[in-house]
mmCIF file of C-alpha atoms in Angstrom:
data_model
loop_
_atom_site.group_PDB
_atom_site.id
_atom_site.type_symbol
_atom_site.label_atom_id
_atom_site.label_comp_id
_atom_site.label_asym_id
_atom_site.label_seq_id
_atom_site.Cartn_x
_atom_site.Cartn_y
_atom_site.Cartn_z
ATOM 1 C CA MET A 75 20.851 67.261 -22.675
ATOM 2 C CA ARG A 76 18.058 69.215 -24.379
ATOM 3 C CA ILE A 77 18.116 72.803 -25.553
ATOM 4 C CA PHE A 78 15.031 74.725 -24.498
ATOM 5 C CA SER A 79 12.987 74.924 -27.701
ATOM 6 C CA LYS A 80 9.590 76.355 -28.615
ATOM 7 C CA SER A 81 7.995 72.898 -28.349
ATOM 8 C CA LEU A 82 9.526 72.327 -24.909
ATOM 9 C CA GLY A 83 8.279 75.731 -23.876
ATOM 10 C CA GLY A 84 4.790 74.676 -24.888
ATOM 11 C CA GLN A 85 5.109 71.468 -22.870
ATOM 12 C CA PHE A 86 6.234 73.458 -19.849
ATOM 13 C CA ALA A 87 3.332 75.882 -20.163
ATOM 14 C CA GLY A 88 0.927 72.942 -20.365
ATOM 15 C CA ASP A 89 2.187 71.146 -17.257
ATOM 16 C CA PRO A 90 5.639 71.889 -15.756
ATOM 17 C CA SER A 91 5.666 68.744 -13.618
ATOM 18 C CA VAL A 92 5.111 66.546 -16.667
ATOM 19 C CA TRP A 93 7.785 68.518 -18.558
ATOM 20 C CA LYS A 94 10.287 67.754 -15.802
ATOM 21 C CA ALA A 95 9.728 64.024 -16.272
ATOM 22 C CA LEU A 96 10.370 63.983 -20.035
ATOM 23 C CA ASP A 97 13.333 62.046 -21.392
ATOM 24 C CA ASP A 98 15.979 63.480 -23.731
ATOM 25 C CA GLU A 99 13.654 62.978 -26.690
ATOM 26 C CA GLY A 100 10.890 64.911 -24.991
ATOM 27 C CA LYS A 101 8.776 61.840 -24.219
ATOM 28 C CA ALA A 102 7.362 60.707 -20.895
ATOM 29 C CA ASP A 103 7.405 57.102 -19.739
ATOM 30 C CA PRO A 104 3.731 56.090 -19.989
ATOM 31 C CA ASP A 105 4.250 53.119 -17.649
ATOM 32 C CA SER A 106 5.719 55.048 -14.747
ATOM 33 C CA ASP A 107 3.243 55.052 -11.847
ATOM 34 C CA SER A 108 5.628 57.228 -9.843
ATOM 35 C CA ILE A 109 5.587 59.907 -12.542
ATOM 36 C CA SER A 110 1.780 59.819 -12.682
ATOM 37 C CA TRP A 111 1.470 60.058 -8.890
ATOM 38 C CA GLY A 112 4.117 62.763 -8.658
ATOM 39 C CA THR A 113 2.506 64.770 -11.430
ATOM 40 C CA LEU A 114 -0.893 64.647 -9.749
ATOM 41 C CA VAL A 115 0.426 65.612 -6.304
ATOM 42 C CA ASP A 116 2.596 68.377 -7.769
ATOM 43 C CA LEU A 117 -0.366 69.897 -9.547
ATOM 44 C CA LEU A 118 -2.665 69.729 -6.514
ATOM 45 C CA ALA A 119 0.013 71.216 -4.282
ATOM 46 C CA PHE A 120 1.292 73.961 -6.563
ATOM 47 C CA ARG A 121 -1.335 74.649 -9.248
ATOM 48 C CA PRO A 122 -4.721 73.329 -8.069
ATOM 49 C CA HIS A 123 -6.494 75.823 -10.338
ATOM 50 C CA ASP A 124 -5.145 73.878 -13.335
ATOM 51 C CA PHE A 125 -6.593 70.532 -12.249
ATOM 52 C CA GLU A 126 -9.748 70.743 -14.374
ATOM 53 C CA ARG A 127 -7.690 71.567 -17.461
ATOM 54 C CA SER A 128 -5.097 68.840 -16.956
ATOM 55 C CA TYR A 129 -7.139 65.940 -15.561
ATOM 56 C CA ALA A 130 -10.433 64.135 -15.963
ATOM 57 C CA VAL A 131 -11.779 61.987 -13.125
ATOM 58 C CA ALA A 132 -13.228 58.658 -14.201
ATOM 59 C CA PRO A 133 -16.672 57.995 -12.690
ATOM 60 C CA ALA A 134 -16.836 55.537 -9.813
ATOM 61 C CA THR A 135 -19.467 53.507 -11.671
ATOM 62 C CA TYR A 136 -20.795 53.125 -15.185
ATOM 63 C CA THR A 137 -23.748 51.651 -17.016
ATOM 64 C CA SER A 138 -23.713 50.055 -20.425
ATOM 65 C CA ALA A 139 -27.191 51.228 -21.359
ATOM 66 C CA PRO A 140 -27.392 52.407 -25.002
ATOM 67 C CA ALA A 141 -27.292 56.150 -25.461
ATOM 68 C CA GLY A 142 -30.126 56.160 -28.017
ATOM 69 C CA LYS A 143 -33.648 54.760 -28.201
ATOM 70 C CA VAL A 144 -34.377 51.263 -26.908
ATOM 71 C CA ALA A 145 -37.075 48.895 -28.118
ATOM 72 C CA LEU A 146 -37.873 46.044 -25.745
ATOM 73 C CA THR A 147 -38.711 42.647 -27.168
ATOM 74 C CA SER A 148 -41.693 42.642 -24.792
ATOM 75 C CA GLU A 149 -43.233 45.217 -27.148
ATOM 76 C CA PHE A 150 -43.363 42.633 -29.949
ATOM 77 C CA PRO A 151 -46.993 41.679 -30.703
ATOM 78 C CA GLY A 152 -46.758 38.027 -29.857
ATOM 79 C CA GLU A 153 -44.379 35.569 -28.239
ATOM 80 C CA TRP A 154 -40.769 36.592 -28.737
ATOM 81 C CA ASN A 155 -38.361 34.113 -30.263
ATOM 82 C CA GLY A 156 -35.269 35.577 -31.850
ATOM 83 C CA ARG A 157 -35.015 32.623 -34.224
ATOM 84 C CA LYS A 158 -38.446 33.176 -35.761
ATOM 85 C CA ALA A 159 -38.678 35.066 -39.053
ATOM 86 C CA ASP A 160 -41.368 37.482 -37.887
ATOM 87 C CA CYS A 161 -39.329 38.363 -34.773
ATOM 88 C CA ARG A 162 -36.208 38.941 -36.846
ATOM 89 C CA LYS A 163 -38.224 41.121 -39.239
ATOM 90 C CA TRP A 164 -39.605 43.190 -36.340
ATOM 91 C CA LYS A 165 -36.094 43.560 -34.889
ATOM 92 C CA ASN A 166 -34.638 44.688 -38.242
ATOM 93 C CA GLU A 167 -37.431 47.239 -38.647
ATOM 94 C CA ARG A 168 -36.830 48.692 -35.171
ATOM 95 C CA GLU A 169 -33.083 48.892 -35.781
ATOM 96 C CA ALA A 170 -33.683 50.608 -39.122
ATOM 97 C CA GLU A 171 -35.640 53.236 -37.166
ATOM 98 C CA GLY A 172 -32.632 53.823 -34.904
ATOM 99 C CA PHE A 173 -33.656 51.657 -31.950
ATOM 100 C CA THR A 174 -31.454 49.230 -30.041
ATOM 101 C CA VAL A 175 -33.483 46.071 -29.527
ATOM 102 C CA MET A 176 -33.030 44.408 -26.131
ATOM 103 C CA THR A 177 -34.803 41.940 -23.911
ATOM 104 C CA VAL A 178 -36.140 43.194 -20.591
ATOM 105 C CA GLN A 179 -33.345 41.341 -18.796
ATOM 106 C CA GLU A 180 -30.666 42.825 -21.067
ATOM 107 C CA ALA A 181 -32.061 46.333 -20.519
ATOM 108 C CA GLU A 182 -32.120 45.887 -16.737
ATOM 109 C CA GLU A 183 -28.560 44.560 -16.672
ATOM 110 C CA ALA A 184 -27.345 47.401 -18.918
ATOM 111 C CA ALA A 185 -28.964 50.012 -16.655
ATOM 112 C CA THR A 186 -27.486 48.553 -13.456
ATOM 113 C CA PRO A 187 -24.468 50.608 -12.220
ATOM 114 C CA LYS A 188 -21.214 48.663 -12.163
ATOM 115 C CA LEU A 189 -17.842 49.509 -10.644
ATOM 116 C CA TRP A 190 -15.618 51.314 -13.129
ATOM 117 C CA ASN A 191 -13.577 48.763 -15.052
ATOM 118 C CA TRP A 192 -11.047 49.629 -17.756
ATOM 119 C CA ASN A 193 -11.688 46.244 -19.381
ATOM 120 C CA SER A 194 -15.216 47.413 -20.170
ATOM 121 C CA ALA A 195 -15.809 48.703 -23.687
ATOM 122 C CA THR A 196 -18.045 51.435 -22.202
ATOM 123 C CA CYS A 197 -15.208 52.704 -19.988
ATOM 124 C CA GLN A 198 -12.710 52.517 -22.845
ATOM 125 C CA HIS A 199 -15.036 54.516 -25.116
ATOM 126 C CA TRP A 200 -15.453 57.127 -22.373
ATOM 127 C CA ALA A 201 -11.682 57.523 -22.096
ATOM 128 C CA LYS A 202 -11.323 57.756 -25.870
ATOM 129 C CA ASP A 203 -13.942 60.506 -26.023
ATOM 130 C CA ILE A 204 -12.248 62.436 -23.207
ATOM 131 C CA ARG A 205 -8.851 62.277 -24.929
ATOM 132 C CA THR A 206 -10.393 63.364 -28.224
ATOM 133 C CA GLU A 207 -12.160 66.331 -26.626
ATOM 134 C CA ARG A 208 -9.235 67.283 -24.375
ATOM 135 C CA PRO A 209 -5.895 66.295 -25.958
ATOM 136 C CA GLY A 210 -3.174 65.763 -23.365
ATOM 137 C CA CYS A 211 -5.676 65.346 -20.543
ATOM 138 C CA GLN A 212 -4.733 62.645 -18.028
ATOM 139 C CA ILE A 213 -7.383 60.382 -16.529
ATOM 140 C CA VAL A 214 -7.443 59.471 -12.842
ATOM 141 C CA THR A 215 -9.866 57.483 -10.740
ATOM 142 C CA ASP A 216 -11.844 58.665 -7.716
ATOM 143 C CA ALA A 217 -9.426 56.710 -5.521
ATOM 144 C CA ASP A 218 -6.388 58.348 -7.190
ATOM 145 C CA ILE A 219 -7.610 61.872 -6.596
ATOM 146 C CA ALA A 220 -8.798 61.132 -3.057
ATOM 147 C CA ASP A 221 -5.401 59.704 -2.069
ATOM 148 C CA ALA A 222 -3.548 62.578 -3.709
ATOM 149 C CA ARG A 223 -5.681 65.184 -1.936
ATOM 150 C CA LYS A 224 -5.003 63.474 1.399
ATOM 151 C CA ALA A 225 -1.258 63.522 0.690
ATOM 152 C CA VAL A 226 -1.326 67.219 -0.189
ATOM 153 C CA ALA A 227 -3.388 68.024 2.919
ATOM 154 C CA VAL A 228 -0.795 66.293 5.118
ATOM 155 C CA LEU A 229 2.012 68.155 3.355
ATOM 156 C CA GLN A 230 0.378 71.565 3.646
ATOM 157 C CA ALA A 231 -0.430 71.023 7.343
ATOM 158 C CA HIS A 232 3.261 70.486 8.165
ATOM 159 C CA ALA A 233 4.733 73.497 9.989
ATOM 160 C CA GLY A 234 8.077 73.202 8.196
ATOM 161 C CA TYR A 235 6.403 73.188 4.800
ATOM 162 C CA GLN A 236 4.318 76.214 5.732
ATOM 163 C CA GLU A 237 7.444 78.120 6.733
ATOM 164 C CA LEU A 238 9.284 77.048 3.585
ATOM 165 C CA THR A 239 6.487 78.068 1.229
ATOM 166 C CA ALA A 240 5.368 81.335 2.843
ATOM 167 C CA GLY A 241 5.578 83.849 -0.018
ATOM 168 C CA ALA A 242 7.268 81.302 -2.288
ATOM 169 C CA ALA A 243 6.897 80.913 -6.051
ATOM 170 C CA PHE A 244 6.027 77.466 -7.413
ATOM 171 C CA GLN A 245 7.198 75.544 -10.475
ATOM 172 C CA VAL A 246 9.528 78.218 -11.760
ATOM 173 C CA ALA A 247 11.359 77.712 -15.061
ATOM 174 C CA MET A 248 15.066 78.584 -15.235
ATOM 175 C CA LEU A 249 17.395 78.828 -18.221
ATOM 176 C CA ALA A 250 21.154 79.246 -17.971
ATOM 177 C CA LEU A 251 24.489 78.576 -19.620
ATOM 178 C CA TYR A 252 26.682 76.035 -17.845
ATOM 179 C CA LEU A 253 30.183 75.559 -19.243
ATOM 180 C CA GLY A 254 28.896 77.145 -22.425
ATOM 181 C CA LEU A 255 25.979 74.757 -22.762
ATOM 182 C CA PRO A 256 22.314 75.740 -22.464
ATOM 183 C CA VAL A 257 20.620 74.051 -19.505
ATOM 184 C CA ARG A 258 17.183 74.274 -18.018
ATOM 185 C CA ALA A 259 15.554 73.510 -14.685
ATOM 186 C CA ALA A 260 12.025 73.578 -13.340
ATOM 187 C CA LEU A 261 11.957 74.391 -9.649
ATOM 188 C CA ASP A 262 9.110 73.110 -7.525
ATOM 189 C CA ILE A 263 9.563 75.745 -4.831
ATOM 190 C CA LEU A 264 11.493 79.024 -4.942
ATOM 191 C CA PRO A 265 11.343 80.329 -1.340
ATOM 192 C CA ALA A 266 10.846 84.031 -0.712
ATOM 193 C CA ALA A 267 14.199 85.818 -0.846
ATOM 194 C CA GLU A 268 13.520 87.677 2.415
ATOM 195 C CA GLY A 269 12.448 84.559 4.325
ATOM 196 C CA PRO A 270 14.486 82.056 6.373
ATOM 197 C CA PHE A 271 15.003 79.902 3.258
ATOM 198 C CA GLY A 272 15.867 82.757 0.922
ATOM 199 C CA ASP A 273 19.162 81.162 -0.099
ATOM 200 C CA ALA A 274 17.640 77.763 -0.867
ATOM 201 C CA LEU A 275 15.748 75.930 -3.603
ATOM 202 C CA ALA A 276 13.296 73.152 -2.791
ATOM 203 C CA ASP A 277 11.970 70.128 -4.661
ATOM 204 C CA LEU A 278 8.990 67.968 -3.737
ATOM 205 C CA LYS A 279 9.692 64.217 -3.716
ATOM 206 C CA THR A 280 6.535 62.133 -3.475
#
């Protein structure tokens, strides 16, 4: 059991659904697909305005083209042969000027869009940059977010859910003493007191 501390309060403010999934040491299981899916659906259902702050969507495709200047070997004055001294000298000079030297074929392949692949160094560097710029941000794919939005749309179209959530508060933090011990809870749905579910609490199970 964990006492509600300042650090836990910060975790709750950042993302209550992630906070709910933390273990007794305040750590989430990074390998739990169910936690990741549940977190995403919870956020889209209850706090969609926080999506941009909490998530980054990986592009559907990527290219491995260099970000800087490119010098094509076809620009070399003569027949290109990477083993020849004059070609190596030309290449070293271009690289010293900040160019990436590539053959025409290499440049075309690098500029061709490819399906996003986490085994790609380009995709891994993208994720590293995102996590550096936005600490705590979770990364999802186009397919992840599309499936989650469909799930939320089905949920919100359900008449029973609409009745349950009319006027409700979402992801509400509670603190209490139970048998003299401090306890906490994060409620997904706190129905309106004057509604038909005013004496109930509700939790979303994905």
